[in-house]
Short mmCIF file of C-alpha atoms and ligand atoms in Angstrom, two decimals:
data_model
loop_
_atom_site.label_atom_id
_atom_site.label_comp_id
_atom_site.label_asym_id
_atom_site.label_seq_id
_atom_site.Cartn_x
_atom_site.Cartn_y
_atom_site.Cartn_z
CA MET A 1 -104.30 -42.73 63.95
CA ASN A 2 -102.27 -45.22 61.91
CA ILE A 3 -98.62 -44.77 61.93
CA GLU A 4 -96.50 -46.81 59.56
CA LYS A 5 -93.87 -44.36 57.94
CA VAL A 6 -91.76 -42.35 60.22
CA MET A 7 -89.44 -39.60 59.04
CA VAL A 8 -86.62 -38.55 61.43
CA ILE A 9 -84.90 -35.03 60.79
CA GLY A 10 -81.24 -34.97 61.86
CA ALA A 11 -78.96 -38.11 61.83
CA GLY A 12 -76.88 -37.08 64.72
CA GLN A 13 -76.37 -39.08 67.95
CA MET A 14 -80.13 -38.65 68.73
CA GLY A 15 -81.62 -38.76 65.27
CA SER A 16 -79.59 -42.02 64.25
CA GLY A 17 -80.79 -43.70 67.73
CA ILE A 18 -84.43 -42.77 67.04
CA ALA A 19 -84.20 -44.12 63.50
CA GLN A 20 -82.85 -47.36 64.80
CA VAL A 21 -85.44 -47.90 67.47
CA CYS A 22 -88.14 -47.15 64.86
CA ALA A 23 -86.92 -49.52 62.41
CA GLN A 24 -86.44 -52.24 65.09
CA ALA A 25 -89.95 -51.95 65.97
CA GLY A 26 -91.01 -52.60 62.35
CA PHE A 27 -91.74 -48.98 61.00
CA THR A 28 -90.49 -47.71 57.69
CA VAL A 29 -87.92 -45.04 58.37
CA ILE A 30 -86.92 -42.13 56.20
CA LEU A 31 -83.83 -40.62 57.95
CA ASN A 32 -82.90 -37.10 56.71
CA ASP A 33 -79.96 -34.78 57.18
CA VAL A 34 -78.70 -31.79 55.32
CA LYS A 35 -75.68 -33.60 53.79
CA ASP A 36 -75.21 -37.20 52.53
CA GLU A 37 -71.99 -37.62 54.73
CA PHE A 38 -74.16 -36.85 58.03
CA PHE A 39 -76.69 -39.55 56.92
CA GLU A 40 -73.88 -41.89 56.38
CA ARG A 41 -72.40 -41.13 59.63
CA GLY A 42 -75.76 -41.80 61.27
CA LEU A 43 -76.13 -44.96 59.33
CA ALA A 44 -72.73 -46.28 60.30
CA THR A 45 -73.60 -45.82 64.07
CA ILE A 46 -76.74 -47.73 63.46
CA THR A 47 -74.91 -50.40 61.66
CA LYS A 48 -72.31 -50.75 64.47
CA ASN A 49 -74.90 -50.94 66.98
CA LEU A 50 -76.85 -53.69 65.28
CA ALA A 51 -73.63 -55.65 64.71
CA ARG A 52 -72.83 -55.62 68.43
CA ASP A 53 -76.27 -57.18 68.87
CA VAL A 54 -75.60 -59.72 66.39
CA GLU A 55 -72.16 -60.42 68.12
CA LYS A 56 -73.88 -60.81 71.39
CA GLY A 57 -76.63 -63.19 69.85
CA ARG A 58 -79.45 -60.85 70.33
CA LYS A 59 -80.21 -60.54 66.66
CA SER A 60 -79.52 -62.72 63.48
CA GLU A 61 -77.75 -61.41 60.51
CA ASP A 62 -81.12 -61.73 58.69
CA GLU A 63 -82.82 -59.31 61.43
CA LYS A 64 -79.84 -56.97 61.01
CA ALA A 65 -80.37 -56.76 57.16
CA GLN A 66 -84.18 -56.32 57.64
CA ILE A 67 -83.80 -53.47 60.11
CA LEU A 68 -81.34 -51.60 57.84
CA ALA A 69 -83.51 -52.23 54.77
CA ARG A 70 -86.27 -50.42 56.66
CA ILE A 71 -84.11 -47.06 56.71
CA THR A 72 -83.92 -44.92 53.56
CA LYS A 73 -81.83 -41.93 53.13
CA SER A 74 -83.13 -38.53 52.57
CA THR A 75 -81.34 -35.05 52.13
CA SER A 76 -84.64 -33.26 51.12
CA ILE A 77 -87.31 -32.31 53.55
CA ASP A 78 -89.82 -32.68 50.81
CA ASP A 79 -89.73 -36.43 51.72
CA ALA A 80 -92.13 -35.51 54.57
CA ARG A 81 -94.82 -35.92 52.06
CA ASP A 82 -94.81 -39.65 52.76
CA ALA A 83 -94.66 -39.62 56.46
CA ASP A 84 -97.36 -40.47 59.06
CA ILE A 85 -95.07 -38.79 61.77
CA VAL A 86 -91.94 -36.65 61.66
CA ILE A 87 -89.70 -36.68 64.71
CA GLU A 88 -87.34 -33.68 64.35
CA ALA A 89 -83.92 -34.20 66.04
CA ALA A 90 -81.80 -31.43 64.46
CA VAL A 91 -79.82 -29.05 66.70
CA GLU A 92 -81.17 -27.34 69.78
CA ASN A 93 -81.85 -24.03 68.20
CA MET A 94 -85.33 -22.34 68.03
CA GLU A 95 -84.73 -20.67 64.77
CA ILE A 96 -83.58 -23.88 63.12
CA LYS A 97 -86.43 -25.72 64.62
CA GLN A 98 -89.20 -23.40 63.71
CA SER A 99 -87.84 -23.21 60.20
CA ILE A 100 -87.92 -26.91 59.80
CA PHE A 101 -91.43 -26.89 61.39
CA LYS A 102 -92.88 -24.29 58.93
CA GLN A 103 -91.38 -26.30 55.91
CA LEU A 104 -92.80 -29.56 57.17
CA ASP A 105 -96.21 -27.96 57.92
CA ALA A 106 -96.38 -26.97 54.21
CA ILE A 107 -95.08 -30.37 52.86
CA ALA A 108 -96.67 -33.14 55.07
CA PRO A 109 -100.09 -34.39 54.62
CA ALA A 110 -102.89 -32.99 56.94
CA HIS A 111 -102.73 -36.20 59.16
CA THR A 112 -99.04 -36.14 59.81
CA ILE A 113 -98.12 -35.70 63.46
CA LEU A 114 -94.98 -33.30 63.83
CA ALA A 115 -92.93 -34.21 66.74
CA THR A 116 -89.82 -32.96 68.27
CA ASN A 117 -87.02 -34.51 70.29
CA THR A 118 -86.15 -31.03 71.77
CA SER A 119 -84.27 -31.41 75.18
CA SER A 120 -85.87 -28.04 76.38
CA LEU A 121 -87.44 -25.64 73.80
CA PRO A 122 -91.07 -24.96 74.32
CA ILE A 123 -93.22 -27.14 72.31
CA THR A 124 -95.99 -24.51 72.07
CA GLU A 125 -93.57 -21.93 70.47
CA ILE A 126 -92.54 -24.55 67.86
CA ALA A 127 -96.15 -25.49 67.21
CA ALA A 128 -97.07 -21.77 66.84
CA VAL A 129 -95.37 -21.40 63.57
CA THR A 130 -97.51 -24.24 61.90
CA SER A 131 -101.10 -24.28 60.82
CA ARG A 132 -101.63 -27.48 62.87
CA PRO A 133 -100.58 -26.88 66.46
CA GLU A 134 -102.86 -29.80 67.63
CA LYS A 135 -100.73 -32.24 65.85
CA VAL A 136 -97.47 -30.87 67.27
CA ILE A 137 -96.00 -32.67 70.30
CA GLY A 138 -92.64 -33.25 72.03
CA MET A 139 -91.31 -36.83 72.00
CA HIS A 140 -88.04 -36.60 74.20
CA PHE A 141 -85.87 -39.59 73.96
CA MET A 142 -83.06 -40.17 76.15
CA ASN A 143 -79.35 -40.82 75.18
CA PRO A 144 -78.31 -43.33 74.13
CA VAL A 145 -81.58 -43.99 72.64
CA PRO A 146 -81.20 -47.94 71.94
CA VAL A 147 -80.63 -48.38 75.65
CA MET A 148 -82.53 -45.85 77.82
CA LYS A 149 -86.13 -46.76 78.55
CA LEU A 150 -87.70 -43.24 79.01
CA VAL A 151 -89.48 -41.00 76.50
CA GLU A 152 -90.98 -37.74 77.87
CA VAL A 153 -94.06 -37.24 75.76
CA ILE A 154 -94.86 -33.46 76.02
CA ARG A 155 -98.09 -31.77 75.41
CA GLY A 156 -97.92 -28.28 73.88
CA LEU A 157 -100.71 -25.92 74.89
CA ALA A 158 -102.78 -27.00 71.84
CA THR A 159 -101.73 -30.82 71.41
CA ALA A 160 -104.98 -32.82 70.65
CA ASP A 161 -105.61 -35.80 72.89
CA GLU A 162 -105.77 -38.15 69.97
CA VAL A 163 -102.29 -37.04 68.95
CA TYR A 164 -101.02 -37.66 72.52
CA GLU A 165 -102.68 -41.18 72.65
CA ALA A 166 -101.08 -42.05 69.29
CA VAL A 167 -97.64 -40.81 70.39
CA ALA A 168 -97.96 -42.75 73.63
CA GLU A 169 -99.09 -45.79 71.91
CA MET A 170 -96.05 -45.57 69.38
CA THR A 171 -93.65 -44.94 72.38
CA LYS A 172 -95.01 -48.40 73.87
CA HIS A 173 -94.60 -50.23 70.46
CA LEU A 174 -90.89 -48.91 70.36
CA GLY A 175 -90.39 -50.80 73.72
CA LYS A 176 -90.03 -47.48 75.82
CA THR A 177 -91.95 -46.20 78.72
CA GLY A 178 -93.69 -42.82 78.05
CA VAL A 179 -94.05 -40.32 80.85
CA GLU A 180 -96.63 -37.45 80.25
CA VAL A 181 -95.23 -33.84 80.93
CA ASN A 182 -96.64 -30.50 80.49
CA ASP A 183 -94.74 -27.74 78.48
CA PHE A 184 -92.40 -25.92 80.79
CA PRO A 185 -88.67 -25.12 80.01
CA GLY A 186 -86.47 -28.22 80.23
CA PHE A 187 -89.69 -30.48 81.06
CA ILE A 188 -88.98 -32.73 84.01
CA SER A 189 -85.62 -34.45 82.68
CA ASN A 190 -83.63 -31.42 81.90
CA ARG A 191 -84.94 -29.06 84.71
CA ILE A 192 -83.57 -31.55 87.10
CA LEU A 193 -80.54 -32.92 85.43
CA LEU A 194 -79.03 -29.84 83.70
CA PRO A 195 -78.61 -27.69 86.98
CA MET A 196 -77.03 -30.56 88.61
CA ILE A 197 -74.52 -30.75 85.70
CA ASN A 198 -74.01 -26.99 85.61
CA GLU A 199 -73.34 -27.00 89.56
CA ALA A 200 -70.62 -29.74 88.63
CA ILE A 201 -69.12 -27.34 86.19
CA TYR A 202 -69.13 -24.65 88.81
CA ALA A 203 -67.45 -26.78 91.41
CA LEU A 204 -64.60 -27.35 88.69
CA TYR A 205 -64.50 -23.55 87.88
CA GLU A 206 -64.13 -22.76 91.42
CA GLY A 207 -61.46 -25.25 92.15
CA VAL A 208 -63.47 -27.27 94.48
CA ALA A 209 -61.91 -30.44 93.20
CA THR A 210 -60.49 -32.05 89.84
CA LYS A 211 -62.94 -33.22 87.23
CA GLU A 212 -62.13 -36.76 88.12
CA ALA A 213 -62.94 -36.15 91.69
CA ILE A 214 -66.15 -34.43 90.84
CA ASP A 215 -67.15 -37.38 88.66
CA ASP A 216 -65.85 -39.95 91.24
CA VAL A 217 -67.96 -38.42 94.15
CA MET A 218 -71.25 -38.70 92.03
CA LYS A 219 -70.45 -42.05 90.59
CA MET A 220 -69.34 -43.94 93.90
CA GLY A 221 -71.36 -41.60 96.28
CA MET A 222 -74.60 -41.65 94.55
CA ASN A 223 -74.30 -44.54 92.17
CA HIS A 224 -74.68 -42.42 89.10
CA PRO A 225 -73.60 -44.65 86.09
CA MET A 226 -71.64 -41.55 84.87
CA GLY A 227 -70.00 -38.75 86.64
CA PRO A 228 -71.66 -35.24 85.70
CA LEU A 229 -68.73 -34.01 83.62
CA THR A 230 -68.56 -37.04 81.79
CA LEU A 231 -72.32 -37.09 81.16
CA ALA A 232 -71.98 -33.43 79.97
CA ASP A 233 -69.32 -34.49 77.34
CA PHE A 234 -71.70 -37.33 76.33
CA ILE A 235 -74.66 -35.27 75.84
CA GLY A 236 -72.64 -32.47 74.12
CA LEU A 237 -71.64 -29.26 75.67
CA ASP A 238 -73.33 -27.16 73.02
CA THR A 239 -76.64 -29.01 73.84
CA CYS A 240 -75.92 -28.41 77.64
CA LEU A 241 -75.41 -24.75 77.20
CA SER A 242 -78.61 -24.27 75.07
CA ILE A 243 -80.54 -26.14 77.69
CA MET A 244 -79.08 -23.84 80.49
CA GLU A 245 -79.78 -20.84 78.36
CA ILE A 246 -83.42 -21.98 77.91
CA LEU A 247 -83.97 -22.48 81.67
CA HIS A 248 -82.43 -19.27 82.52
CA GLU A 249 -84.53 -17.37 80.00
CA GLY A 250 -87.75 -19.36 80.40
CA LEU A 251 -87.78 -19.36 84.24
CA GLY A 252 -86.16 -16.27 84.80
CA ASP A 253 -84.17 -17.27 87.82
CA SER A 254 -80.61 -16.55 88.40
CA LYS A 255 -80.02 -20.03 89.88
CA TYR A 256 -80.15 -21.22 86.12
CA ARG A 257 -77.22 -18.98 84.86
CA PRO A 258 -74.77 -21.14 82.78
CA CYS A 259 -71.35 -21.46 84.26
CA PRO A 260 -68.91 -19.29 82.31
CA LEU A 261 -66.46 -22.24 82.12
CA LEU A 262 -69.22 -24.16 80.09
CA ARG A 263 -69.54 -21.00 77.80
CA LYS A 264 -65.63 -20.99 77.20
CA TYR A 265 -65.55 -24.56 76.33
CA VAL A 266 -68.34 -24.33 73.75
CA ALA A 267 -66.83 -21.13 72.24
CA ALA A 268 -63.56 -22.99 71.91
CA GLY A 269 -65.34 -25.74 69.85
CA TRP A 270 -64.89 -28.31 72.85
CA LEU A 271 -68.25 -29.76 72.44
CA GLY A 272 -67.51 -33.07 74.37
CA LYS A 273 -67.27 -36.46 73.01
CA LYS A 274 -68.71 -35.79 69.63
CA SER A 275 -65.86 -33.24 68.87
CA GLY A 276 -63.14 -35.34 70.40
CA ARG A 277 -62.55 -32.90 73.40
CA GLY A 278 -64.69 -31.50 76.36
CA PHE A 279 -63.94 -31.96 79.81
CA TYR A 280 -62.13 -35.12 78.85
CA VAL A 281 -60.28 -35.87 75.44
CA TYR A 282 -61.56 -38.65 73.21
CA GLU A 283 -59.79 -40.81 70.54
CA SER A 284 -61.95 -40.96 67.43
C1 CAA B 1 -79.96 -34.16 77.35
C2 CAA B 1 -81.39 -34.74 77.26
O1 CAA B 1 -82.18 -34.14 76.68
C3 CAA B 1 -81.71 -35.98 77.88
C4 CAA B 1 -80.67 -37.01 78.06
O2 CAA B 1 -80.77 -37.94 77.20
S1 CAA B 1 -79.81 -36.96 79.46
C5 CAA B 1 -78.71 -38.22 79.33
C6 CAA B 1 -79.31 -39.46 79.91
N1 CAA B 1 -78.62 -40.68 79.74
C7 CAA B 1 -77.75 -40.95 80.81
O3 CAA B 1 -77.73 -40.57 81.86
C8 CAA B 1 -76.76 -42.02 80.45
C9 CAA B 1 -76.01 -42.28 81.83
N2 CAA B 1 -75.16 -43.52 81.42
C10 CAA B 1 -75.55 -44.83 81.36
O4 CAA B 1 -76.60 -45.10 81.70
C11 CAA B 1 -74.34 -45.92 81.05
O5 CAA B 1 -73.12 -45.32 81.29
C12 CAA B 1 -74.51 -46.29 79.56
C13 CAA B 1 -75.90 -46.95 79.33
C14 CAA B 1 -74.44 -45.14 78.66
C15 CAA B 1 -73.47 -47.06 79.08
O6 CAA B 1 -73.48 -48.31 80.30
P1 CAA B 1 -72.20 -48.93 80.96
O7 CAA B 1 -72.59 -50.15 81.60
O8 CAA B 1 -71.26 -47.84 81.46
O9 CAA B 1 -71.23 -49.21 79.55
P2 CAA B 1 -71.53 -50.56 78.53
O10 CAA B 1 -71.30 -51.95 79.34
O11 CAA B 1 -70.38 -50.19 77.51
O12 CAA B 1 -72.81 -50.34 78.19
C16 CAA B 1 -74.01 -51.04 78.56
C17 CAA B 1 -74.88 -51.46 77.53
O13 CAA B 1 -75.39 -50.25 76.72
C18 CAA B 1 -74.89 -50.47 75.26
N3 CAA B 1 -74.50 -49.01 74.92
C19 CAA B 1 -73.73 -48.23 75.50
N4 CAA B 1 -73.64 -47.18 74.80
C20 CAA B 1 -74.26 -47.08 73.72
C21 CAA B 1 -74.67 -46.25 72.72
N5 CAA B 1 -74.15 -44.98 72.57
N6 CAA B 1 -75.53 -46.70 71.83
C22 CAA B 1 -76.06 -47.92 71.68
N7 CAA B 1 -75.83 -48.75 72.82
C23 CAA B 1 -74.93 -48.46 73.78
C24 CAA B 1 -73.80 -51.40 75.36
O14 CAA B 1 -73.66 -52.08 74.04
C25 CAA B 1 -74.22 -52.43 76.48
O15 CAA B 1 -75.12 -53.26 76.01
P3 CAA B 1 -75.06 -54.77 76.52
O16 CAA B 1 -74.76 -54.66 77.88
O17 CAA B 1 -76.39 -55.18 76.31
O18 CAA B 1 -74.00 -55.30 75.48
N1 NDP B 2 -77.41 -35.05 73.15
C1 NDP B 2 -78.44 -35.57 74.00
O1 NDP B 2 -78.08 -36.25 74.95
C2 NDP B 2 -79.80 -35.39 73.67
C3 NDP B 2 -80.24 -34.39 72.79
N2 NDP B 2 -81.47 -34.16 72.48
C4 NDP B 2 -82.04 -33.18 71.56
O2 NDP B 2 -81.87 -33.87 70.17
C5 NDP B 2 -81.59 -32.81 69.25
C6 NDP B 2 -80.39 -33.50 68.51
O3 NDP B 2 -79.25 -33.43 69.39
P1 NDP B 2 -77.99 -34.48 69.21
O4 NDP B 2 -78.26 -35.63 68.28
O5 NDP B 2 -77.37 -34.69 70.47
O6 NDP B 2 -77.26 -33.43 68.05
P2 NDP B 2 -76.06 -33.68 66.97
O7 NDP B 2 -75.26 -32.54 66.92
O8 NDP B 2 -75.47 -34.99 67.25
O9 NDP B 2 -76.96 -33.89 65.74
C7 NDP B 2 -77.79 -32.93 65.14
C8 NDP B 2 -77.99 -33.21 63.58
O10 NDP B 2 -78.77 -32.46 62.92
C9 NDP B 2 -78.27 -32.02 61.81
N3 NDP B 2 -79.03 -30.68 61.26
C10 NDP B 2 -78.87 -29.45 61.71
N4 NDP B 2 -79.71 -28.72 61.22
C11 NDP B 2 -80.46 -29.49 60.44
C12 NDP B 2 -81.65 -29.27 59.53
N5 NDP B 2 -82.10 -28.23 59.14
N6 NDP B 2 -82.12 -30.39 58.86
C13 NDP B 2 -81.74 -31.67 59.00
N7 NDP B 2 -80.69 -31.81 59.98
C14 NDP B 2 -80.08 -30.99 60.57
C15 NDP B 2 -76.91 -31.74 62.18
O11 NDP B 2 -76.02 -31.45 61.25
P3 NDP B 2 -74.74 -30.60 61.38
O12 NDP B 2 -73.75 -31.31 62.07
O13 NDP B 2 -74.45 -29.95 60.03
O14 NDP B 2 -75.09 -29.32 62.33
C16 NDP B 2 -76.67 -33.26 62.82
O15 NDP B 2 -76.25 -33.95 61.99
C17 NDP B 2 -81.39 -31.50 69.88
O16 NDP B 2 -82.62 -30.90 69.88
C18 NDP B 2 -81.05 -32.03 71.37
O17 NDP B 2 -81.37 -31.05 72.26
C19 NDP B 2 -82.48 -34.90 73.17
C20 NDP B 2 -82.15 -35.74 74.01
C21 NDP B 2 -80.91 -36.14 74.51
#
């Protein structure tokens, strides 16, 4: 399978990172979001990251310009007609993802692979709304995408071996390490990470310690680069809550129940770094 043209759906923190690493690796990238301003925000993040690389001598101005020139704007899903692979990175919501995949299935050529960067939603269930479940796969990048080495490559029930191979090869080409995972809620990464974060939120909720103390214990005691509450803010509290709900519903064990404090913060619109406030307050 020859992959040259990549379409990324969603120009948020993950979609913009995925578009950047694809363009850096030489792929032609169509970056799609529902509104112009969301595309512009994503492109601004990419431009800032590349400018930092130039400043640090890792890239030349020419290379930066070439990478940016490989990314084109899209606000219409119809642009999937030109893509060899679509990587969907819209919000963590099954209805929205299924609606996007239904449309992609109708628009994209028969050879196009439909990948999702979902954090936890079942690949098989997303694939089921298409007429090509063998070409649907999970390609789960980690945040921040330009820095983190891992991509979980998740096979849905019907994913074809050749599709898995093509995505594993592309992952390598992006300079990332792919790990093969089967389709269970939260895969490996979030099945282990999110209960830890949720427990840290419970510790705060129950008054075991302050948020700073909880983060310090995990940073200095366990050598985590970020404390769990800082990491939750970094991921996005809406995304954290969605993942916990999917683990709870999908695995049916009460140990995965989301902490009420997490629900409360999301209901208040305190979504973490991206909204300016979560467990901590951020300057824009
Ligand atoms: C929810 C899911 O489905 C799955 C997930 O993604 S879970 C989240 C997984 N990610 C993590 O756990 C991240 C944990 N945190 C870290 O690893 C680190 O704190 C970090 C890499 C984010 C920042 O590292 P740091 O040493 O504290 O800060 P800093 O020195 O500013 O950054 C280190 C490098 O990363 C780069 N960087 C940091 N944040 C970045 C970003 N958002 N985008 C691009 N590059 C970034 C910096 O430019 C810097 O690069 P150089 O050293 O080459 O100049
Ligand atoms: N945050 C993280 O650490 C990680 C997240 N993920 C997954 O990646 C996906 C994206 O997360 P993240 O980037 O953090 O979220 P963001 O909220 O930063 O970005 C999502 C983007 O998708 C846009 N969007 C929403 N609906 C559509 C649509 N129908 N078509 C096109 N674009 C749409 C959003 O627009 P609007 O603002 O209007 O909603 C927004 O710009 C989620 O599935 C998440 O679970 C995976 C790994 C790590």
